Short mmCIF file of C-alpha atoms in Angstrom, two decimals:
data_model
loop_
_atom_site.label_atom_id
_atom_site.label_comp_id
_atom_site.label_asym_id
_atom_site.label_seq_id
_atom_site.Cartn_x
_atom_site.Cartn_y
_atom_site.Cartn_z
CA UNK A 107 -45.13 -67.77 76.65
CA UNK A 108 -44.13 -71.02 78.15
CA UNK A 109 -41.36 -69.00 78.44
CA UNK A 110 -43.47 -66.11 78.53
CA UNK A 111 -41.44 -65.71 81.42
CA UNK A 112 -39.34 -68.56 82.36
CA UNK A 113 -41.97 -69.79 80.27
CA UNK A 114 -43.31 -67.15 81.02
CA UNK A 115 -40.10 -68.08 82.03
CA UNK A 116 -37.16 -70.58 82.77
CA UNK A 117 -40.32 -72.73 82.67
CA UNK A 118 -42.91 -74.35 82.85
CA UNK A 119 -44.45 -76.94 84.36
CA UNK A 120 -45.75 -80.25 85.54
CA UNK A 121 -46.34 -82.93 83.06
CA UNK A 122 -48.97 -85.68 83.00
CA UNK A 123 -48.53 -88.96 81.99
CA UNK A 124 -50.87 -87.97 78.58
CA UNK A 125 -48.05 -85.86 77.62
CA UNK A 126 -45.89 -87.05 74.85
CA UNK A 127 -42.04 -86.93 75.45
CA UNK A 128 -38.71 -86.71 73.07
CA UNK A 129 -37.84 -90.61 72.75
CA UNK A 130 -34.65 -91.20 74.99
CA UNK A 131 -33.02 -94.46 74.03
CA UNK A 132 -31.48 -96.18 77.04
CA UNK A 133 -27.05 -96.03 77.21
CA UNK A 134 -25.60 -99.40 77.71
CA UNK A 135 -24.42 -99.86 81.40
CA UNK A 136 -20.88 -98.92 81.68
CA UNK A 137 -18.00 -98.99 84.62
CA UNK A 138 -18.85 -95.60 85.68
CA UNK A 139 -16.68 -92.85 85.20
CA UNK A 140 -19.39 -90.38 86.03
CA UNK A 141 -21.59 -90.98 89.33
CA UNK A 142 -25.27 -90.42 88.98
CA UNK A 143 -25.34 -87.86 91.44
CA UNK A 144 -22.38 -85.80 88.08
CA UNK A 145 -25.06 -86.78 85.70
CA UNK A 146 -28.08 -85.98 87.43
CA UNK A 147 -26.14 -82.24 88.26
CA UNK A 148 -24.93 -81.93 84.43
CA UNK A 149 -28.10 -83.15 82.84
CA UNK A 150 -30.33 -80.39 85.50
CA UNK A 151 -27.74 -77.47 84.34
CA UNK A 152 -28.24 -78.14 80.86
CA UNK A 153 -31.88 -77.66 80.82
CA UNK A 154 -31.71 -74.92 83.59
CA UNK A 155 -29.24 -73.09 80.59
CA UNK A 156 -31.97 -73.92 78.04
CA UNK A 157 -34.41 -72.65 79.13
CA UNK A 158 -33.03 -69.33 80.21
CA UNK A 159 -31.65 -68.94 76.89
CA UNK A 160 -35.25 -68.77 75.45
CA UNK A 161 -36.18 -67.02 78.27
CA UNK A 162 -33.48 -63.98 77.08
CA UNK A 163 -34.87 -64.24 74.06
CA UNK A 164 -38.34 -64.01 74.76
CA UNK A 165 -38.49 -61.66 77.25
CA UNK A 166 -36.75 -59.47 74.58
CA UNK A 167 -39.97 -60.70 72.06
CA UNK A 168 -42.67 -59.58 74.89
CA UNK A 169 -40.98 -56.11 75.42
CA UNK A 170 -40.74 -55.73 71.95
CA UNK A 171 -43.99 -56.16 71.60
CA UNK A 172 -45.45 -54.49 74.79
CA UNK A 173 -42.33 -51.97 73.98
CA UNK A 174 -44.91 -50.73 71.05
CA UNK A 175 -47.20 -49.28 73.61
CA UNK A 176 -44.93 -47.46 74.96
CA UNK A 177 -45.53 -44.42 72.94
CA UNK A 178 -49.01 -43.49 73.37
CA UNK A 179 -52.16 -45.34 74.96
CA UNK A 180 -52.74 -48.83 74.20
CA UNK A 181 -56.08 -49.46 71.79
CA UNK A 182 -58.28 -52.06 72.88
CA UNK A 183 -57.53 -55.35 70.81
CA UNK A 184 -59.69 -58.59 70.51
CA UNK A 185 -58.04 -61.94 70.38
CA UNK A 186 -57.19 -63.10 67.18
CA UNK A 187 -55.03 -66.30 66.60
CA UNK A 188 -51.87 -65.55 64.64
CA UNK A 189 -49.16 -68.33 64.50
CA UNK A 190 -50.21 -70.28 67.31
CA UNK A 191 -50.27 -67.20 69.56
CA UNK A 192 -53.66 -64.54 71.09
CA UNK A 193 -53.27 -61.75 72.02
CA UNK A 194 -56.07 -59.23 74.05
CA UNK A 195 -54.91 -55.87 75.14
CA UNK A 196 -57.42 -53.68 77.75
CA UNK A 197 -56.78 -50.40 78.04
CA UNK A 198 -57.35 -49.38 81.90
CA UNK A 199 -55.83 -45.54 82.02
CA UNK A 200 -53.92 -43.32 79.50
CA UNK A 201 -50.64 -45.63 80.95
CA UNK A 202 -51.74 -48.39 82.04
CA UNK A 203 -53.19 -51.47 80.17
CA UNK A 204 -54.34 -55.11 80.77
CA UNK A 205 -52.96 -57.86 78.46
CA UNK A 206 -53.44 -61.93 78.10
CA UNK A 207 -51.45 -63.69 75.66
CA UNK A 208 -52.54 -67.46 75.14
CA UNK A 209 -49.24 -69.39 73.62
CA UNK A 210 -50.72 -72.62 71.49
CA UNK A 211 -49.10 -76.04 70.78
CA UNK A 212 -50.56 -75.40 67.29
CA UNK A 213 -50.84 -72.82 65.03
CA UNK A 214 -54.46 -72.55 64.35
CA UNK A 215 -54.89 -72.08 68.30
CA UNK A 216 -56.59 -75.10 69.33
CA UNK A 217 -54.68 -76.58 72.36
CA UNK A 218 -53.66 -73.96 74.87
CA UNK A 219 -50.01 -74.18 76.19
CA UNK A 220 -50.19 -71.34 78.39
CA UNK A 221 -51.68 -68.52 79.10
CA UNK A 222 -50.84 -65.16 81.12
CA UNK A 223 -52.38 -62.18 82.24
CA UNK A 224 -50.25 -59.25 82.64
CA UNK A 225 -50.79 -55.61 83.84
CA UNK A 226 -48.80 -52.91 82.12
CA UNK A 227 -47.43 -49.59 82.93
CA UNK A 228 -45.82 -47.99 79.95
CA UNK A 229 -44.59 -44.15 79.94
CA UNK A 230 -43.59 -43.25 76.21
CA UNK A 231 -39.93 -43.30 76.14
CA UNK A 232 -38.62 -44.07 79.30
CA UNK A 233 -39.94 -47.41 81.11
CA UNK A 234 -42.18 -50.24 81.12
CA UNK A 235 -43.28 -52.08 84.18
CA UNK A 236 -45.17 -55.76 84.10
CA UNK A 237 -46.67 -57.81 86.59
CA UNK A 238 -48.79 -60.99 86.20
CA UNK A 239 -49.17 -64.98 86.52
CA UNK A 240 -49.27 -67.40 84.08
CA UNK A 241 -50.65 -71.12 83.81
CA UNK A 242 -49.25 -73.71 81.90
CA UNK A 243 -51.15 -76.50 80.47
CA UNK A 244 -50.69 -80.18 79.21
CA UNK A 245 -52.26 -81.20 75.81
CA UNK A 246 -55.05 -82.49 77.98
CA UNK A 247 -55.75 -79.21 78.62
CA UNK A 248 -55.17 -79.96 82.41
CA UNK A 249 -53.59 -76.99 84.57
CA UNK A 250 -50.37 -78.09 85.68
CA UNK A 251 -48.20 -75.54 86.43
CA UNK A 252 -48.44 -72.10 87.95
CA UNK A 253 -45.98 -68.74 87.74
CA UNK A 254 -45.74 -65.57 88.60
CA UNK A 255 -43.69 -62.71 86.93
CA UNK A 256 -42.80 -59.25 87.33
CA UNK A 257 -40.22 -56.50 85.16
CA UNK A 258 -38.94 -53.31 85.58
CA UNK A 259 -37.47 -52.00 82.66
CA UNK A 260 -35.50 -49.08 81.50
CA UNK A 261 -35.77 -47.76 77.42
CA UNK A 262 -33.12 -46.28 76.01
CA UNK A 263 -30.24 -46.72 73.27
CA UNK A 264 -28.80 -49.69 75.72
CA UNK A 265 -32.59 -50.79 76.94
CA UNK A 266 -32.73 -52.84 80.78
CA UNK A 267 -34.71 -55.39 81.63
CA UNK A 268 -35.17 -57.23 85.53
CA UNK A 269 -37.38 -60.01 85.73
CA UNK A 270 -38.27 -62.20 88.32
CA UNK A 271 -40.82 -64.98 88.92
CA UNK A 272 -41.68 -68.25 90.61
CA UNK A 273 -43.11 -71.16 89.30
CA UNK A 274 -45.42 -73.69 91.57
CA UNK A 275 -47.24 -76.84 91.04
CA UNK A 276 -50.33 -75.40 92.38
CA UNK A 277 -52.05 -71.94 92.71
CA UNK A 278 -51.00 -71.28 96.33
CA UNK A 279 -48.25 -73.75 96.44
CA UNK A 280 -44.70 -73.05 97.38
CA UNK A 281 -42.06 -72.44 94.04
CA UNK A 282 -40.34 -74.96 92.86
CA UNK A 283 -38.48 -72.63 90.87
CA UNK A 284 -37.52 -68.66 91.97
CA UNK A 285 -35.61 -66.91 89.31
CA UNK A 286 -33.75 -63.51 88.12
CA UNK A 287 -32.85 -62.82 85.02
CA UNK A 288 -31.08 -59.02 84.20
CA UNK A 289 -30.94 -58.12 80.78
CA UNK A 290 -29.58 -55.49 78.61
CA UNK A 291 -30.17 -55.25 75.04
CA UNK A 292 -28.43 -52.94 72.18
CA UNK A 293 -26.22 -53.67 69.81
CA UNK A 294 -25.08 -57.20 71.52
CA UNK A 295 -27.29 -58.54 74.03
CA UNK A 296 -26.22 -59.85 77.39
CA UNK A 297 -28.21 -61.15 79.97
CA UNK A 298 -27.26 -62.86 83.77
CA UNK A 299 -29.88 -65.40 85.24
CA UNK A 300 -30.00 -67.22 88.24
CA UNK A 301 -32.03 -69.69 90.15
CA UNK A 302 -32.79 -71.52 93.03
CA UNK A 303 -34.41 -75.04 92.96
CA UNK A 304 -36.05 -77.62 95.01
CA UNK A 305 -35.15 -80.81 94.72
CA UNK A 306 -37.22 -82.31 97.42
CA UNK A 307 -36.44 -82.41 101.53
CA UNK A 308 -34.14 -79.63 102.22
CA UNK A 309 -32.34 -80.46 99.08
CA UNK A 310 -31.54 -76.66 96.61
CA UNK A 311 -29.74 -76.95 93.42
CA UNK A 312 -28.71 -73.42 93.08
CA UNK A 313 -27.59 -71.61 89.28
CA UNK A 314 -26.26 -68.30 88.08
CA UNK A 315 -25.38 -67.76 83.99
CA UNK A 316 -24.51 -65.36 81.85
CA UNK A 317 -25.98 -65.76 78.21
CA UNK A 318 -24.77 -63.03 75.03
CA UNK A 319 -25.53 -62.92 71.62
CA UNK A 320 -28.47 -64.12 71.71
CA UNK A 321 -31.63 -62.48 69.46
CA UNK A 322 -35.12 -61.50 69.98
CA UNK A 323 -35.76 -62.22 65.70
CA UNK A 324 -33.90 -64.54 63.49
CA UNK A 325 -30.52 -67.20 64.38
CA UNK A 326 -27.48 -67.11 66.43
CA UNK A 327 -25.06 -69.42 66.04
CA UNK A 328 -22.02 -68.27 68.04
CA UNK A 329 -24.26 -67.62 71.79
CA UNK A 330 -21.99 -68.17 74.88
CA UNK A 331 -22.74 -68.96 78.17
CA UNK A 332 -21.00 -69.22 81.59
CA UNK A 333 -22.41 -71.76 84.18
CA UNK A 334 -22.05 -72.34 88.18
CA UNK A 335 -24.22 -74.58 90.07
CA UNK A 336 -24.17 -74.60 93.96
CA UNK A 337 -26.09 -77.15 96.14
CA UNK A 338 -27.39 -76.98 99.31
CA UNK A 339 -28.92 -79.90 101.60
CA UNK A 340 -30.07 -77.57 104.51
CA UNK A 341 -32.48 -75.30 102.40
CA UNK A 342 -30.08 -72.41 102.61
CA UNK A 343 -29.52 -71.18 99.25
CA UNK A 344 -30.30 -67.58 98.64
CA UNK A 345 -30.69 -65.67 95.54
CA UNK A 346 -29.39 -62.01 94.81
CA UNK A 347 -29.13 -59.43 92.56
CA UNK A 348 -25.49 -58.59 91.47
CA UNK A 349 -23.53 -56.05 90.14
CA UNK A 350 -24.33 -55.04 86.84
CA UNK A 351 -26.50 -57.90 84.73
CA UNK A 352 -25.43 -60.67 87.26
CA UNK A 353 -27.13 -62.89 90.00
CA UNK A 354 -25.57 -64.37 92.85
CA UNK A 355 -26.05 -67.71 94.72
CA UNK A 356 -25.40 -67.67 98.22
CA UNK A 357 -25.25 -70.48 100.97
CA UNK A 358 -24.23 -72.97 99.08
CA UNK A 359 -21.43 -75.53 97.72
CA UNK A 360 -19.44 -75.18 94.32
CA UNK A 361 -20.94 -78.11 92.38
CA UNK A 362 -20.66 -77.26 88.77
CA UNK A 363 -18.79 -74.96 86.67
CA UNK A 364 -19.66 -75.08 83.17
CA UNK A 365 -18.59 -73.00 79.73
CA UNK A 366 -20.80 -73.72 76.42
CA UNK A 367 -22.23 -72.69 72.98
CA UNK A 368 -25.59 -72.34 71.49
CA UNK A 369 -27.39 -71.82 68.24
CA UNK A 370 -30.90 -70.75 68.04
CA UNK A 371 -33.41 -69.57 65.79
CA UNK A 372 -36.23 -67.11 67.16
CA UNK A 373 -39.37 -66.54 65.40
CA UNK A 374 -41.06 -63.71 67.17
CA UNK A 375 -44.52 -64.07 65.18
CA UNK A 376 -44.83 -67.53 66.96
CA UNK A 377 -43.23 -66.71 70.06
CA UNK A 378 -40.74 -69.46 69.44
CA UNK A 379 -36.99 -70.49 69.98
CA UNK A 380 -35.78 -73.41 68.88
CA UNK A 381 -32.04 -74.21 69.07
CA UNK A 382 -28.88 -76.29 70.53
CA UNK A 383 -26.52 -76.28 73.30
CA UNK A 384 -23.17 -77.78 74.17
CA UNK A 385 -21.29 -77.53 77.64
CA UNK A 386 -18.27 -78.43 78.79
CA UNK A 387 -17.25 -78.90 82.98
CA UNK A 388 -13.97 -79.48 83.23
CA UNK A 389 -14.22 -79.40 86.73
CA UNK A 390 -16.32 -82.86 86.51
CA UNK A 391 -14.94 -83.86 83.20
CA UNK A 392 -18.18 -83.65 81.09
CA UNK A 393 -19.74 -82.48 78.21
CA UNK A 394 -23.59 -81.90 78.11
CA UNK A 395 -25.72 -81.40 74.42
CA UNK A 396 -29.00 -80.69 74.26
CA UNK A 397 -31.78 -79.15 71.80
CA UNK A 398 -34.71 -76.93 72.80
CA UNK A 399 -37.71 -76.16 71.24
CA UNK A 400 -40.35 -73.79 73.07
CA UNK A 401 -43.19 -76.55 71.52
CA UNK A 402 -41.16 -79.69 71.69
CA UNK A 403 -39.08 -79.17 75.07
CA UNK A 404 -35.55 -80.77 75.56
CA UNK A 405 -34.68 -83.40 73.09
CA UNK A 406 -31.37 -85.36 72.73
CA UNK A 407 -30.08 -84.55 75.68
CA UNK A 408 -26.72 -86.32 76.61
CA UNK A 409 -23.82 -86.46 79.52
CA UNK A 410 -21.06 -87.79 78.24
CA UNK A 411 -17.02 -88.15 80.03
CA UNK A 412 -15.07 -85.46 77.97
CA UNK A 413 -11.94 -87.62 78.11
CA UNK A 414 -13.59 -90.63 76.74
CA UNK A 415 -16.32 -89.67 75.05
CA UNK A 416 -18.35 -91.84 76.40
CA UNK A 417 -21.57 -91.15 76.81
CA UNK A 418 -23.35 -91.75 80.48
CA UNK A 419 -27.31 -90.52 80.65
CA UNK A 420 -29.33 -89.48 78.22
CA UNK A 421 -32.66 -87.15 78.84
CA UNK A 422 -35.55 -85.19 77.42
CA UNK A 423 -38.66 -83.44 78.05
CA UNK A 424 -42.23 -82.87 76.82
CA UNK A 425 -42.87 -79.12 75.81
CA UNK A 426 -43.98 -78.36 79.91
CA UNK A 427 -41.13 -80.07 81.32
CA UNK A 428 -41.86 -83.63 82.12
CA UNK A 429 -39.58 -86.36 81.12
CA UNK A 430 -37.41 -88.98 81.81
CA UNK A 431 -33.26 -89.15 82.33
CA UNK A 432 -31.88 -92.47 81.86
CA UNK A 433 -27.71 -93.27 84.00
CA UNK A 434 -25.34 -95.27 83.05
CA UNK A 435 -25.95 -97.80 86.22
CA UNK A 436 -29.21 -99.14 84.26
CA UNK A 437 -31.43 -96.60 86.35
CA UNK A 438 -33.58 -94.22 85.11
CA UNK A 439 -34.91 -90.72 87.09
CA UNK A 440 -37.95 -88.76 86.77
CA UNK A 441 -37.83 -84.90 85.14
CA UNK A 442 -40.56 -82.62 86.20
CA UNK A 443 -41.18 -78.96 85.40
CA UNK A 444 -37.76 -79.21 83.92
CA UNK A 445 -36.34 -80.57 86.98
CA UNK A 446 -34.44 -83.88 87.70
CA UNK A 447 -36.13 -85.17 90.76
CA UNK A 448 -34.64 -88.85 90.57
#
């Protein structure tokens, strides 16, 4: 899932120029009140919240579904497109089973979004473990990005679920993107995520979140998460598991401190979340809004001065990450694999 893990996962990946993107009108220059560098930072947060909010959410989908094998041995299943989405299962021991779900742009399966081959360890009742890679694809059907994702997780009345992953630009590349996310589902779910990025250079934006109430089936429309972004120009981030559900950043600066909203709406046939999300910084004194669509990517997106209103950039993506972010200075940046690298 483009998000099968961070599309699989938080992600997904490169975009070519054949790729259609979210229209972004352009602000009016203003007297700045925000520097770039605070809209670039709020604009990169927002999406890095996105998409780990339907990553929560579809990592809950995937276990849910994989979750089913958990109680006996896996039967061997052919693909069959249903809602945009294959899925083969192989069975390999009693345990153990081989699985590749192809995620579609359409619904009757014609153009591939991504695709990812997982191996699965399921013991009835008490754990699942996956491992795999996934590749993302333009509407082209070019390869353009490249992850790789692995989960431990505990059943139970108050199920646990650690994922990590890294997404590249090429097969053997090095990540752009390395990721936790810790999640625990029951009767409210709750999940911490964080993640280091490269911006280019020795440049690291670093983020940890938490992210609750959000759904594996049906909408939300009271989600909350908390937001901290760290940067580094001396490639010295580093990226730990926490206490409990949380990550920690290490090595870093204090850059961003952000509190926010979301709505979503999960449909778990399609392996989609679609959805909204405000945030507020008042260390930086701005408010970020976004939507997010697991087939459409980042649309309206918007950094505005909370005091004033006013807004500063605008931004949005293409449904594997590629867009455009337009400041307030007349300038406009590049966004790739959900990353503002200009």
């Amino acid at each position: 899932m483009r998000r099968l893990l961070l599309l699989l996962i938080v992600a997904s990946l490169i975009a070519s120029c054949s790729s259609t993107v979210n229209a972004v009108p352009t602000p009016t220059p203003t007297d700045i009140g925000l520097s770039v560098a605070t809209q670039r930072l709020e604009a990169q947060a927002g999406m890095a919240v996105a998409n780990g909010v339907q990553a929560a959410s579809l990592v809950a989908v995937l276990l849910s579904s994989l979750g089913a094998f958990a109680t006996g041995p896996a039967p061997a299943t052919a693909p069959v497109c249903k809602n945009g989405v294959e899925v083969t299962i192989v069975p390999i021991t009693p345990e153990k089973f081989a699985a590749t779900i192809g995620l579609f742009y359409d619904p009757a399966c014609r153009t591939l979004l991504a695709r990812a081959q997982l191996t699965v360890l399921a013991f009835p009742g008490t754990s699942l473990a996956v491992t795999g890679t996934q590749t993302t694809y333009d509407r082209a059907g070019k390869a353009v990005g490249y992850g790789t994702i692995s989960n431990a997780t505990t059943l139970g009345t108050t199920t646990k679920a650690v994922t990590r992953g890294t997404l590249a630009t090429s097969p053997s590349g090095p990540p752009v993107l390395s990721f936790g996310l810790t999640c625990t589902y029951a009767s409210a779910n709750a999940c911490g995520f964080g993640g280091i990025v490269a911006l280019g250079g020795q440049n690291q934006l670093g983020v940890t979140a938490s992210i609750e109430n959000f759904v594996a089936s049906g909408s939300v429309n009271d989600g909350t998460v908390r937001v901290h972004g760290y940067t580094s120009s001396s490639a010295s981030l580093r990226l730990a598991q926490g206490s409990g559900i949380y990550w920690t950043v290490g090595g870093g600066t204090l850059a961003a401190s952000l509190t926010g909203t979301f709505t979503e709406n999960v449909d778990p046939k399609a392996f989609a979340v679609d959805g909204s999300l405000a945030l507020n910084d008042a260390l930086l004194n701005a408010t970020t809004t976004l939507t997010f669509g697991t087939r459409s990517g980042i649309g309206h997106g918007a950094v505005a001065e909370t005091s004033s209103g006013k807004t500063y950039a605008r931004f949005a993506t293409n449904p594997v990450g590629g867009g455009t972010i337009h400041y307030s200075d007349g300038t406009s940046g590049n966004i790739t694999l959900f990353i503002v690298t200009s």
